[in-house]
PDB file of N, CA and C in Angstrom:
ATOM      1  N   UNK A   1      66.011  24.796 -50.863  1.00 46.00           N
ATOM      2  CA  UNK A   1      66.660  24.305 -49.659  1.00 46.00           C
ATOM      3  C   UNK A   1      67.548  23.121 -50.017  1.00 46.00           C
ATOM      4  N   UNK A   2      68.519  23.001 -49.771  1.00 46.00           N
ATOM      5  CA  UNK A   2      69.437  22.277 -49.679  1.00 46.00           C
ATOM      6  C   UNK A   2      69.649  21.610 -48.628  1.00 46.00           C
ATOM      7  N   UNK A   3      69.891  20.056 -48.406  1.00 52.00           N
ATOM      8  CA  UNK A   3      69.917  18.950 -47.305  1.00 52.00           C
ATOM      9  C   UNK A   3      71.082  18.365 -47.348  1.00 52.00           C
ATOM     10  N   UNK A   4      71.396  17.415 -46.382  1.00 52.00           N
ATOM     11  CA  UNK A   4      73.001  16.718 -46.463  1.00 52.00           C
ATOM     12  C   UNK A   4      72.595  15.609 -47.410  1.00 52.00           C
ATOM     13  N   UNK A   5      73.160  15.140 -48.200  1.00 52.00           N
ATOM     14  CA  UNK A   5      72.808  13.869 -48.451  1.00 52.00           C
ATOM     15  C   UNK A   5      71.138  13.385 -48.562  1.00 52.00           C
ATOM     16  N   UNK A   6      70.665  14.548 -49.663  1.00 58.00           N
ATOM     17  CA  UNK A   6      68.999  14.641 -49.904  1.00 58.00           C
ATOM     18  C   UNK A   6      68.141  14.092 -48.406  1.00 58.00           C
ATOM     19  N   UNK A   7      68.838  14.229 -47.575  1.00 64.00           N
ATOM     20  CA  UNK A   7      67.579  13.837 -46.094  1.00 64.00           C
ATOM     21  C   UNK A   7      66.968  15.231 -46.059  1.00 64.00           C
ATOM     22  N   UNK A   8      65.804  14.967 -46.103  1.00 68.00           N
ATOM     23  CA  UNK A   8      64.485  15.944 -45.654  1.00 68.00           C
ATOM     24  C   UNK A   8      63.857  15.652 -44.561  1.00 68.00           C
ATOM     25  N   UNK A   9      63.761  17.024 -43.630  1.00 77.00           N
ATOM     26  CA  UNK A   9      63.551  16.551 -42.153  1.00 77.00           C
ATOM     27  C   UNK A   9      61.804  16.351 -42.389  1.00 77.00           C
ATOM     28  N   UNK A  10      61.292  15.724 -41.892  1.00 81.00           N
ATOM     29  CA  UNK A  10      59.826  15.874 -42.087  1.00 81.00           C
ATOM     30  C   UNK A  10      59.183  15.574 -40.225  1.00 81.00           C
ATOM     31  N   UNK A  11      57.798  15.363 -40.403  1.00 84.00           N
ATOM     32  CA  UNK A  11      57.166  15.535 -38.870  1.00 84.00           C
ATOM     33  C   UNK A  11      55.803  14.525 -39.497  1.00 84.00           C
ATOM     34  N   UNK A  12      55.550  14.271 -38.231  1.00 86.00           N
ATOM     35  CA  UNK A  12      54.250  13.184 -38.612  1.00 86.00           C
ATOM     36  C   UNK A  12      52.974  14.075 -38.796  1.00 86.00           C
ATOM     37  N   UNK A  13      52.130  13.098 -40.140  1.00 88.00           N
ATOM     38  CA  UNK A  13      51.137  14.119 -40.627  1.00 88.00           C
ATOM     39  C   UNK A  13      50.038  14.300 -39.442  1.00 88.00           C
ATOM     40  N   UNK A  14      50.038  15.629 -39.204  1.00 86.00           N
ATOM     41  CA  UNK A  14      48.415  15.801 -39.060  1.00 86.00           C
ATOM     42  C   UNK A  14      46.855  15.075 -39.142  1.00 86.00           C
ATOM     43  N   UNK A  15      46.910  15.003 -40.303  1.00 86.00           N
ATOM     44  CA  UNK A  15      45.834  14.726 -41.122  1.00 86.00           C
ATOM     45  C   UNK A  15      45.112  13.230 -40.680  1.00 86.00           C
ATOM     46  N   UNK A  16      46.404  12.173 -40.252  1.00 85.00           N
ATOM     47  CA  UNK A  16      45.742  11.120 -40.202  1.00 85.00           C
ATOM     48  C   UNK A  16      46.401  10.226 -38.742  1.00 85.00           C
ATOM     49  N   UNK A  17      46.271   8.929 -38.576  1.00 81.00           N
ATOM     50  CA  UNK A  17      46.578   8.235 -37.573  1.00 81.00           C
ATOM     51  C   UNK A  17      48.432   7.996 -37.766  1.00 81.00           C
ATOM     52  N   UNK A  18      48.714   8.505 -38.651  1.00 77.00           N
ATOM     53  CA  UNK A  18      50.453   8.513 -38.372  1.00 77.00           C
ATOM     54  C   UNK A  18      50.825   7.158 -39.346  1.00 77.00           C
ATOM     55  N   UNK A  19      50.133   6.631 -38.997  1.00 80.00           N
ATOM     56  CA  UNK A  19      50.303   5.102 -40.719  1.00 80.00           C
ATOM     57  C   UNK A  19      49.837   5.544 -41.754  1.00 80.00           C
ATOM     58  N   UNK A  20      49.459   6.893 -42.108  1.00 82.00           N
ATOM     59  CA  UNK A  20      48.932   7.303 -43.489  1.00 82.00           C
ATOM     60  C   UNK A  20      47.742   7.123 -43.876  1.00 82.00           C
ATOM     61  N   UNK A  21      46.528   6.622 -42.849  1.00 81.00           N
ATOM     62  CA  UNK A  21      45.721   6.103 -43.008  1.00 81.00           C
ATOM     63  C   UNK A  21      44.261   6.940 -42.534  1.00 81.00           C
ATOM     64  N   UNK A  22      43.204   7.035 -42.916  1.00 82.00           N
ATOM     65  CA  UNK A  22      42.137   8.234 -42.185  1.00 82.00           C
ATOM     66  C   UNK A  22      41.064   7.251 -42.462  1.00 82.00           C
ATOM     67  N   UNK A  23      39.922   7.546 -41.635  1.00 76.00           N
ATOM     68  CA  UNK A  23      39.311   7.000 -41.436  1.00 76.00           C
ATOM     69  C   UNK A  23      38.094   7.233 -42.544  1.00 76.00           C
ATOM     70  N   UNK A  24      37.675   6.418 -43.210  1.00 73.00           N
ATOM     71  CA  UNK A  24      36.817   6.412 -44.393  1.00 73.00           C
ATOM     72  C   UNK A  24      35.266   5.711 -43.814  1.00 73.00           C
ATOM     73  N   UNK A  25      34.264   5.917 -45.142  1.00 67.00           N
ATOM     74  CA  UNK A  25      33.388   5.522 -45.058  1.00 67.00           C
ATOM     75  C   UNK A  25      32.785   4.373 -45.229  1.00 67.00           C
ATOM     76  N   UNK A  26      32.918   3.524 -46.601  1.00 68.00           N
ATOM     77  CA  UNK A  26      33.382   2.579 -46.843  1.00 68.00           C
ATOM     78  C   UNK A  26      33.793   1.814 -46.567  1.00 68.00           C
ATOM     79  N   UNK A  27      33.960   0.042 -46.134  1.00 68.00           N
ATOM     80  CA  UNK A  27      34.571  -0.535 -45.886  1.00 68.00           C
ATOM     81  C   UNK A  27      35.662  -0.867 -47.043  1.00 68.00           C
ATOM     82  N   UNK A  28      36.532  -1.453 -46.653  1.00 63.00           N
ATOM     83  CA  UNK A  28      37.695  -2.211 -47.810  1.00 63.00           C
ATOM     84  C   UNK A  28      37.990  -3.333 -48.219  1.00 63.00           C
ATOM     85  N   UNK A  29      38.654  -4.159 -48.859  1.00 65.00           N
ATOM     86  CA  UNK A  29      38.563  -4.915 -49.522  1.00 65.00           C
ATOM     87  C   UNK A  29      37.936  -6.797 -48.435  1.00 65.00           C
ATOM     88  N   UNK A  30      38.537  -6.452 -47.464  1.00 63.00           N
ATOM     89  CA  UNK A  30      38.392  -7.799 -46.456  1.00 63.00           C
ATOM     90  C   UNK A  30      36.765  -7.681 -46.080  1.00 63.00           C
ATOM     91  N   UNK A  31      35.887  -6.770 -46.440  1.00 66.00           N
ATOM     92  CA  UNK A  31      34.563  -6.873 -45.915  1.00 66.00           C
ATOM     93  C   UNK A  31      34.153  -7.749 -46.880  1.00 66.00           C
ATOM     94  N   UNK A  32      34.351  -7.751 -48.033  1.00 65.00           N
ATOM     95  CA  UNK A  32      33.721  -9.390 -49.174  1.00 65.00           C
ATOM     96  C   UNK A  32      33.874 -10.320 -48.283  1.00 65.00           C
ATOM     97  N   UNK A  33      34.891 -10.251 -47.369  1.00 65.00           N
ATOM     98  CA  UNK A  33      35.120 -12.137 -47.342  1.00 65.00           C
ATOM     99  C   UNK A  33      34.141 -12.369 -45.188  1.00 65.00           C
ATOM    100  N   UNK A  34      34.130 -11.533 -44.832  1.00 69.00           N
ATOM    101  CA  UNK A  34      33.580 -11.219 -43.165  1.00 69.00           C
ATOM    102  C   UNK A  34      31.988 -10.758 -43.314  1.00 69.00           C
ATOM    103  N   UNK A  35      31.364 -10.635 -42.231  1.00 66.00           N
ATOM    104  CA  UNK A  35      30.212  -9.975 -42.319  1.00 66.00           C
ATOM    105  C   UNK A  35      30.419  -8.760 -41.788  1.00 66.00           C
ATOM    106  N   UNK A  36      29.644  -7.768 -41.780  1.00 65.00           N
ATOM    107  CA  UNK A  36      29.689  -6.028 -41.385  1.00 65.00           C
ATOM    108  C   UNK A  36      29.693  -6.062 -39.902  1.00 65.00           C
ATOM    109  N   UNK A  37      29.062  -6.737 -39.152  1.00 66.00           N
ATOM    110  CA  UNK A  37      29.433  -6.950 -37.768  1.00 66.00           C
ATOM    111  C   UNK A  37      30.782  -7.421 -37.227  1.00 66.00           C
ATOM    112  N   UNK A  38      31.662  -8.161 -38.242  1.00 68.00           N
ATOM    113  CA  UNK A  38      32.988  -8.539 -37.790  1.00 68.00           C
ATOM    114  C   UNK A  38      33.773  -7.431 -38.198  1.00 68.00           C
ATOM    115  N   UNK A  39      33.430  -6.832 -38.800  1.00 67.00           N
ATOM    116  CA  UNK A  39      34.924  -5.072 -39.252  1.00 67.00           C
ATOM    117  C   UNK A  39      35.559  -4.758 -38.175  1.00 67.00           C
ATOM    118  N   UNK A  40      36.300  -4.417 -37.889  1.00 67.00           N
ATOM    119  CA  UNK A  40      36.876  -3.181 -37.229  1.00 67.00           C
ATOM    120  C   UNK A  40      37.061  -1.971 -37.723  1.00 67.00           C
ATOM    121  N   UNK A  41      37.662  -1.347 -36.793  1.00 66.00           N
ATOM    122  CA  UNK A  41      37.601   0.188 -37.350  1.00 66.00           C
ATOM    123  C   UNK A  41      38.454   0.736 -38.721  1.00 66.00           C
ATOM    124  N   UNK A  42      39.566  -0.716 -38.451  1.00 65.00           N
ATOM    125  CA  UNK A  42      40.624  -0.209 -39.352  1.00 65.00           C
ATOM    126  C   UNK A  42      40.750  -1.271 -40.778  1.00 65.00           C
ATOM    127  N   UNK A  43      39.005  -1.581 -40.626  1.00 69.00           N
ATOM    128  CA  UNK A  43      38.962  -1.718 -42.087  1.00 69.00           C
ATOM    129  C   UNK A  43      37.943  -0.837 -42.869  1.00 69.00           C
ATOM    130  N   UNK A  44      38.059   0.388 -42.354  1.00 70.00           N
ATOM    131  CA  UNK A  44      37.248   1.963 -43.050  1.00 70.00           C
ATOM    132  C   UNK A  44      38.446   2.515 -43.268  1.00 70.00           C
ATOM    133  N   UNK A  45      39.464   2.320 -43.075  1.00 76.00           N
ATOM    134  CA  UNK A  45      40.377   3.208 -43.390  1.00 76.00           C
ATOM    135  C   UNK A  45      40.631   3.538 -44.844  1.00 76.00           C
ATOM    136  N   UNK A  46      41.202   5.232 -45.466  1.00 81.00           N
ATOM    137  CA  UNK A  46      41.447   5.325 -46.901  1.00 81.00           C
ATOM    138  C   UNK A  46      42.880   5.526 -46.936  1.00 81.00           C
ATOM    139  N   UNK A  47      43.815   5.439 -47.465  1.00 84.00           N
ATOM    140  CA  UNK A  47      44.967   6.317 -47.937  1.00 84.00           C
ATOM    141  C   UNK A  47      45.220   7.912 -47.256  1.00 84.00           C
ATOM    142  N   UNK A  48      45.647   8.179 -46.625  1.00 87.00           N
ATOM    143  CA  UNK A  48      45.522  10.222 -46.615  1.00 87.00           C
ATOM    144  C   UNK A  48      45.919  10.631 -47.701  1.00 87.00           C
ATOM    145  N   UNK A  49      45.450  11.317 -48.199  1.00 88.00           N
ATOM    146  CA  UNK A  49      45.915  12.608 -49.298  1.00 88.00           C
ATOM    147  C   UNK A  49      47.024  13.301 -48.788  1.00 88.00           C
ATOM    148  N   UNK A  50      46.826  14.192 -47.872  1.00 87.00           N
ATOM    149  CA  UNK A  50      48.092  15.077 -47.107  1.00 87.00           C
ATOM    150  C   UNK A  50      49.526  14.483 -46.875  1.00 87.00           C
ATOM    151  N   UNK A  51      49.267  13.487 -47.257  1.00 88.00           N
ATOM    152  CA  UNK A  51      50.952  12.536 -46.633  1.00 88.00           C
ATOM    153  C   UNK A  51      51.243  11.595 -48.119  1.00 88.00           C
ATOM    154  N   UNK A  52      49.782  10.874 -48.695  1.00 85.00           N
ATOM    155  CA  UNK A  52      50.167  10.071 -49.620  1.00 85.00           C
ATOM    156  C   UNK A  52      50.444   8.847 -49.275  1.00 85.00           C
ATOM    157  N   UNK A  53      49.898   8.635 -48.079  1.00 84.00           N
ATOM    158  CA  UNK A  53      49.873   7.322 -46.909  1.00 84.00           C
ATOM    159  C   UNK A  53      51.331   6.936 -46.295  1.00 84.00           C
ATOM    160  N   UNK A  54      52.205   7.588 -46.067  1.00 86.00           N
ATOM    161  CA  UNK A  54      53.439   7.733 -45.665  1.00 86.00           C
ATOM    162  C   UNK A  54      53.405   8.260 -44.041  1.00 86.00           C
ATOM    163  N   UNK A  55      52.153   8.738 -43.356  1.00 86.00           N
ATOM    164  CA  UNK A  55      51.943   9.284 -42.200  1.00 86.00           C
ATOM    165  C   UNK A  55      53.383  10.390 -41.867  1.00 86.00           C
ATOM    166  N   UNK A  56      53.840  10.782 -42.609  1.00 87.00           N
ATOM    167  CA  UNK A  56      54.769  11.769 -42.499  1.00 87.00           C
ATOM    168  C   UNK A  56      55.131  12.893 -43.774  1.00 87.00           C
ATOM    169  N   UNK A  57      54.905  14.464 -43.143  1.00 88.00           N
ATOM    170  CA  UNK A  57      54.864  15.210 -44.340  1.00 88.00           C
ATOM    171  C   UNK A  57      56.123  16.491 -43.577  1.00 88.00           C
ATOM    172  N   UNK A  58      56.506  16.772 -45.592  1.00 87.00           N
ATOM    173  CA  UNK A  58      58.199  17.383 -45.471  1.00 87.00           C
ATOM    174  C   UNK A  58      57.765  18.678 -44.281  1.00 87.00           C
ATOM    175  N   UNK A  59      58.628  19.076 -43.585  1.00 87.00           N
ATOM    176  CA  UNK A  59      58.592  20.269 -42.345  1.00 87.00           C
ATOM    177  C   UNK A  59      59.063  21.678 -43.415  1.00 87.00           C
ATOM    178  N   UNK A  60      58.057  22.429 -43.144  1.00 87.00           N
ATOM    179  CA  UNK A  60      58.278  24.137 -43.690  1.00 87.00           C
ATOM    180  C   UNK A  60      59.801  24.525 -43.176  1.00 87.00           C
ATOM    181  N   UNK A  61      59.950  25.327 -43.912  1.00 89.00           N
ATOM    182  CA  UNK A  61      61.325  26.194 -43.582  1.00 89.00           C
ATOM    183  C   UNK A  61      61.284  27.106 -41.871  1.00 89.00           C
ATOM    184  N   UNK A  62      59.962  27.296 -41.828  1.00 91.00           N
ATOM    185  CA  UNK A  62      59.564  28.114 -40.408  1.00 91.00           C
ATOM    186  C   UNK A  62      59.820  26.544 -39.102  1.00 91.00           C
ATOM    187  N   UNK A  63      59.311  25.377 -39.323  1.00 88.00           N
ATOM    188  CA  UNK A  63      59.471  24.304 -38.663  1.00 88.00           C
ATOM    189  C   UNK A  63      60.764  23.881 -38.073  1.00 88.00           C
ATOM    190  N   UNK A  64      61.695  23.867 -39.387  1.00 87.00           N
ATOM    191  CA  UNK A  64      62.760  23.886 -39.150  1.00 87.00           C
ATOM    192  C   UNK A  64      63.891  24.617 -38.180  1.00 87.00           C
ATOM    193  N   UNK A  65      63.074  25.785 -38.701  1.00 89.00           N
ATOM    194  CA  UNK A  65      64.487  26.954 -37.843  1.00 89.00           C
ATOM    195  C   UNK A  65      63.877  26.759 -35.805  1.00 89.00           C
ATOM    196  N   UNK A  66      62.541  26.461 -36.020  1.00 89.00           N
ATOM    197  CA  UNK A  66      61.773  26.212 -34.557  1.00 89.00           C
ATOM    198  C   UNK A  66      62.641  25.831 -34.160  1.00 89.00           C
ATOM    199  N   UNK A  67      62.596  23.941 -34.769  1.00 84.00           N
ATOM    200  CA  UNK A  67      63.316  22.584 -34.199  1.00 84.00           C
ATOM    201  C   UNK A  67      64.868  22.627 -33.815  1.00 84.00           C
ATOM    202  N   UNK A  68      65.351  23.496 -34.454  1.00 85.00           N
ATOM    203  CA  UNK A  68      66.485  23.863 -34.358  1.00 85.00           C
ATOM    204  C   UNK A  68      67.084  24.792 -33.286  1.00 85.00           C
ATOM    205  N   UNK A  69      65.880  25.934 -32.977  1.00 88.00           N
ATOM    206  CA  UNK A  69      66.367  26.742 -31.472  1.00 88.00           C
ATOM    207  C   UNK A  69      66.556  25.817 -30.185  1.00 88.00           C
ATOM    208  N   UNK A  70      64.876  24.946 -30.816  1.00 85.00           N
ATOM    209  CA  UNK A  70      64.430  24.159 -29.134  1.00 85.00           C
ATOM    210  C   UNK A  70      65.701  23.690 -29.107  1.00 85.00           C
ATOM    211  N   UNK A  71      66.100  22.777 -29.936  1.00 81.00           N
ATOM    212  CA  UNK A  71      67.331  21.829 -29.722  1.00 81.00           C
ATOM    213  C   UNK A  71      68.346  22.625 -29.123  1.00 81.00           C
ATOM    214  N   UNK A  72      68.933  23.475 -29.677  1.00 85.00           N
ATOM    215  CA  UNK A  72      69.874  24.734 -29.301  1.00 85.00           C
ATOM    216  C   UNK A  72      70.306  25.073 -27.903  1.00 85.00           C
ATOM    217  N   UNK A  73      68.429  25.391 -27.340  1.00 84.00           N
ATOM    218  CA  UNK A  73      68.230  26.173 -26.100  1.00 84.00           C
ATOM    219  C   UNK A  73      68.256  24.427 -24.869  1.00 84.00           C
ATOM    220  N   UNK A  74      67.684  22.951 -25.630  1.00 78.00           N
ATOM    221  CA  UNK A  74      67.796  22.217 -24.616  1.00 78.00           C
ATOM    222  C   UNK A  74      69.495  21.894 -24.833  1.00 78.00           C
ATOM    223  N   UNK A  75      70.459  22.149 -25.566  1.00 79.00           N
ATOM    224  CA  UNK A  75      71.786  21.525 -25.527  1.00 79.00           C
ATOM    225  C   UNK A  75      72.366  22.704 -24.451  1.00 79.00           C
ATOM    226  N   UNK A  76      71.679  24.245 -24.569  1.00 82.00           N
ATOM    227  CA  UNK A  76      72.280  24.857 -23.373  1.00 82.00           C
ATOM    228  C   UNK A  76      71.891  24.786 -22.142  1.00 82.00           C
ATOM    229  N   UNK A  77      70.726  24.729 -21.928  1.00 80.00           N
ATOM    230  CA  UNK A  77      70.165  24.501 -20.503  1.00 80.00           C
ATOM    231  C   UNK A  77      70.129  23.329 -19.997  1.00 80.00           C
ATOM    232  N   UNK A  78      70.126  22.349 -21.056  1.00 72.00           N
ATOM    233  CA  UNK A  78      69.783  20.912 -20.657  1.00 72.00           C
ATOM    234  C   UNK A  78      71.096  20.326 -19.555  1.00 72.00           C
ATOM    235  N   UNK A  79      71.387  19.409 -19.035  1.00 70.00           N
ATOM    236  CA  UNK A  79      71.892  18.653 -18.223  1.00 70.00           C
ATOM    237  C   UNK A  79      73.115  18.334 -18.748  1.00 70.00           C
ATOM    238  N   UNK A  80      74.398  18.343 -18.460  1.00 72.00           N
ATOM    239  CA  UNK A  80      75.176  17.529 -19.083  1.00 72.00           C
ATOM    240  C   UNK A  80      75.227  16.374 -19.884  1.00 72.00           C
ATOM    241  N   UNK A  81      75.880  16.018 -20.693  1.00 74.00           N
ATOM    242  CA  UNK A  81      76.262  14.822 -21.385  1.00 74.00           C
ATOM    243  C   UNK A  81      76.688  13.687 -20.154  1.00 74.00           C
ATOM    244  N   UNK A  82      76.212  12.473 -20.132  1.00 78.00           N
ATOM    245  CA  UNK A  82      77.023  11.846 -19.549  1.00 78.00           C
ATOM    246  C   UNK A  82      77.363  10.493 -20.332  1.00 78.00           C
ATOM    247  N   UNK A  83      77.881   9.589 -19.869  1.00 85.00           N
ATOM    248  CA  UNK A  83      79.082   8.441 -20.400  1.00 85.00           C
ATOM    249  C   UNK A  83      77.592   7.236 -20.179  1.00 85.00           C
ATOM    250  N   UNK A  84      78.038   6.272 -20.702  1.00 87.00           N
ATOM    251  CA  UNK A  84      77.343   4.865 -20.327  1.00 87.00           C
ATOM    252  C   UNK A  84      77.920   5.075 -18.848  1.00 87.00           C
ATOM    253  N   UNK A  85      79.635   4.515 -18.884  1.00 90.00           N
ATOM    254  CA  UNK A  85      80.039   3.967 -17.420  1.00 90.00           C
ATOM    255  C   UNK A  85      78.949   5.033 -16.526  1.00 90.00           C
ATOM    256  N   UNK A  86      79.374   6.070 -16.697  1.00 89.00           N
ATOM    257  CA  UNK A  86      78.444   7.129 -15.173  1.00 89.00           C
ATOM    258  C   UNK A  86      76.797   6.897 -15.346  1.00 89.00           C
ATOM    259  N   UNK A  87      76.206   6.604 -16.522  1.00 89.00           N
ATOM    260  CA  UNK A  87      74.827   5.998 -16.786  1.00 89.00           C
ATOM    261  C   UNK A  87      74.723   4.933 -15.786  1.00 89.00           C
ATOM    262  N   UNK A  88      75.308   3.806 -15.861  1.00 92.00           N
ATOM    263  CA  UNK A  88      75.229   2.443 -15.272  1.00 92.00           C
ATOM    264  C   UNK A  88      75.330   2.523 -13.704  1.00 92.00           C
ATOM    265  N   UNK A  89      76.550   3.463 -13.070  1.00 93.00           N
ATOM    266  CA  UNK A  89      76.820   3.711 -11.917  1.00 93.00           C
ATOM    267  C   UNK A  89      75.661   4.026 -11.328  1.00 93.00           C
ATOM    268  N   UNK A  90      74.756   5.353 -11.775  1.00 91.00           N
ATOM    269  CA  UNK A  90      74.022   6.003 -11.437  1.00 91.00           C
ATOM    270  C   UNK A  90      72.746   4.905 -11.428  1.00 91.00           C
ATOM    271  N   UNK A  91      72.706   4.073 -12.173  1.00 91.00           N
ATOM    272  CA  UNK A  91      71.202   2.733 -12.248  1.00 91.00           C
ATOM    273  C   UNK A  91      71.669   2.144 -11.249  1.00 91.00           C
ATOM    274  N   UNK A  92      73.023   2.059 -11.411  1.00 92.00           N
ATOM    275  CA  UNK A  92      73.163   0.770  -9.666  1.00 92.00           C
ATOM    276  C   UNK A  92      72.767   1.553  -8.870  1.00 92.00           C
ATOM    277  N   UNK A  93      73.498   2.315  -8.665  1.00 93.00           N
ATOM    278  CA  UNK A  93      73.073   3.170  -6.824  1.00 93.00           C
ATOM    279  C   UNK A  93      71.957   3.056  -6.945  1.00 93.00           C
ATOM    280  N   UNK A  94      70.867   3.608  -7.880  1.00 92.00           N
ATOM    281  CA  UNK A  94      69.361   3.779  -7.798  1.00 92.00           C
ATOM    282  C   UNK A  94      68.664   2.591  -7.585  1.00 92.00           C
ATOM    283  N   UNK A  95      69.267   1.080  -8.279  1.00 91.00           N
ATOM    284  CA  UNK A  95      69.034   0.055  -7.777  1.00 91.00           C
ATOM    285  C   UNK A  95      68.944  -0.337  -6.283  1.00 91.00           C
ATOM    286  N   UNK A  96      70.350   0.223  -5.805  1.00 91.00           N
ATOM    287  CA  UNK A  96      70.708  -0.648  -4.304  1.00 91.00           C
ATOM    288  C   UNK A  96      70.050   0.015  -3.575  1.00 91.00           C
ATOM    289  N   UNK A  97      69.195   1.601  -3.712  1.00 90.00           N
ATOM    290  CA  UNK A  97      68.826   2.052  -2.780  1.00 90.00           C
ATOM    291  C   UNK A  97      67.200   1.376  -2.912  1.00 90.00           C
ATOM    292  N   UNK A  98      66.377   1.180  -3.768  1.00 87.00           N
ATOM    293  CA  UNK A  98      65.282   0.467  -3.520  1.00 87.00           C
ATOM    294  C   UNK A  98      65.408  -0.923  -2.991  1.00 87.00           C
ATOM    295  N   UNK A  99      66.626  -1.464  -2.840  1.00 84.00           N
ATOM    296  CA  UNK A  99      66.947  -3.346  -2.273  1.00 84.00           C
ATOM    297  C   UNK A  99      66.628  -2.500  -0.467  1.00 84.00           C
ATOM    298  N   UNK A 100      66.733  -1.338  -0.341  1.00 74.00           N
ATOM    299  CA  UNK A 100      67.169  -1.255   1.252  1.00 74.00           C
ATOM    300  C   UNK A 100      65.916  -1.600   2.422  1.00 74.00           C
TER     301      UNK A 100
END
């Protein structure tokens, strides 16, 4: 597969809390210096394997062509494009009508 400018689309891993991180058994290095009653949760945490602690892993070729219809099918069905100016217009009115 070939990319623009080596970008690889990827998707957030599975595997763990999205910071690359899963929840271990073990405490980590800050339990030397606290007692076991002061931990939190997110000092059990390990590295993920599946990501390599990056909380994001490369998207299959099948992922891709998905991401690519949805997008497709919301640029046809979806709503027009609109401008800032008609953005802003549309916040005022919506503004002035809750002042009423």
């Amino acid at each position: 597969m070939h990319y623009f400018n080596g970008f690889v689309p990827d998707r957030e891993c599975d595997a763990c809390n999205g910071h690359g991180e899963v929840c271990g058994v073990n405490p980590n290095h800050r339990s030397r210096f606290v007692g076991y009653d002061d931990l939190s949760p997110g000092d059990f945490t390990v590295e993920c394997q599946a990501c390599a602690g990056t909380g994001y892993v490369p998207m299959t070729q099948e992922e891709i062509d998905d991401a690519a219809a949805d997008a497709f099918s919301d640029m046809c069905e979806g709503e027009p494009p609109m401008t800032m100016n008609e953005r802003h217009q549309l916040a005022w009115a919506q503004k002035q009508e809750l002042h009423k």
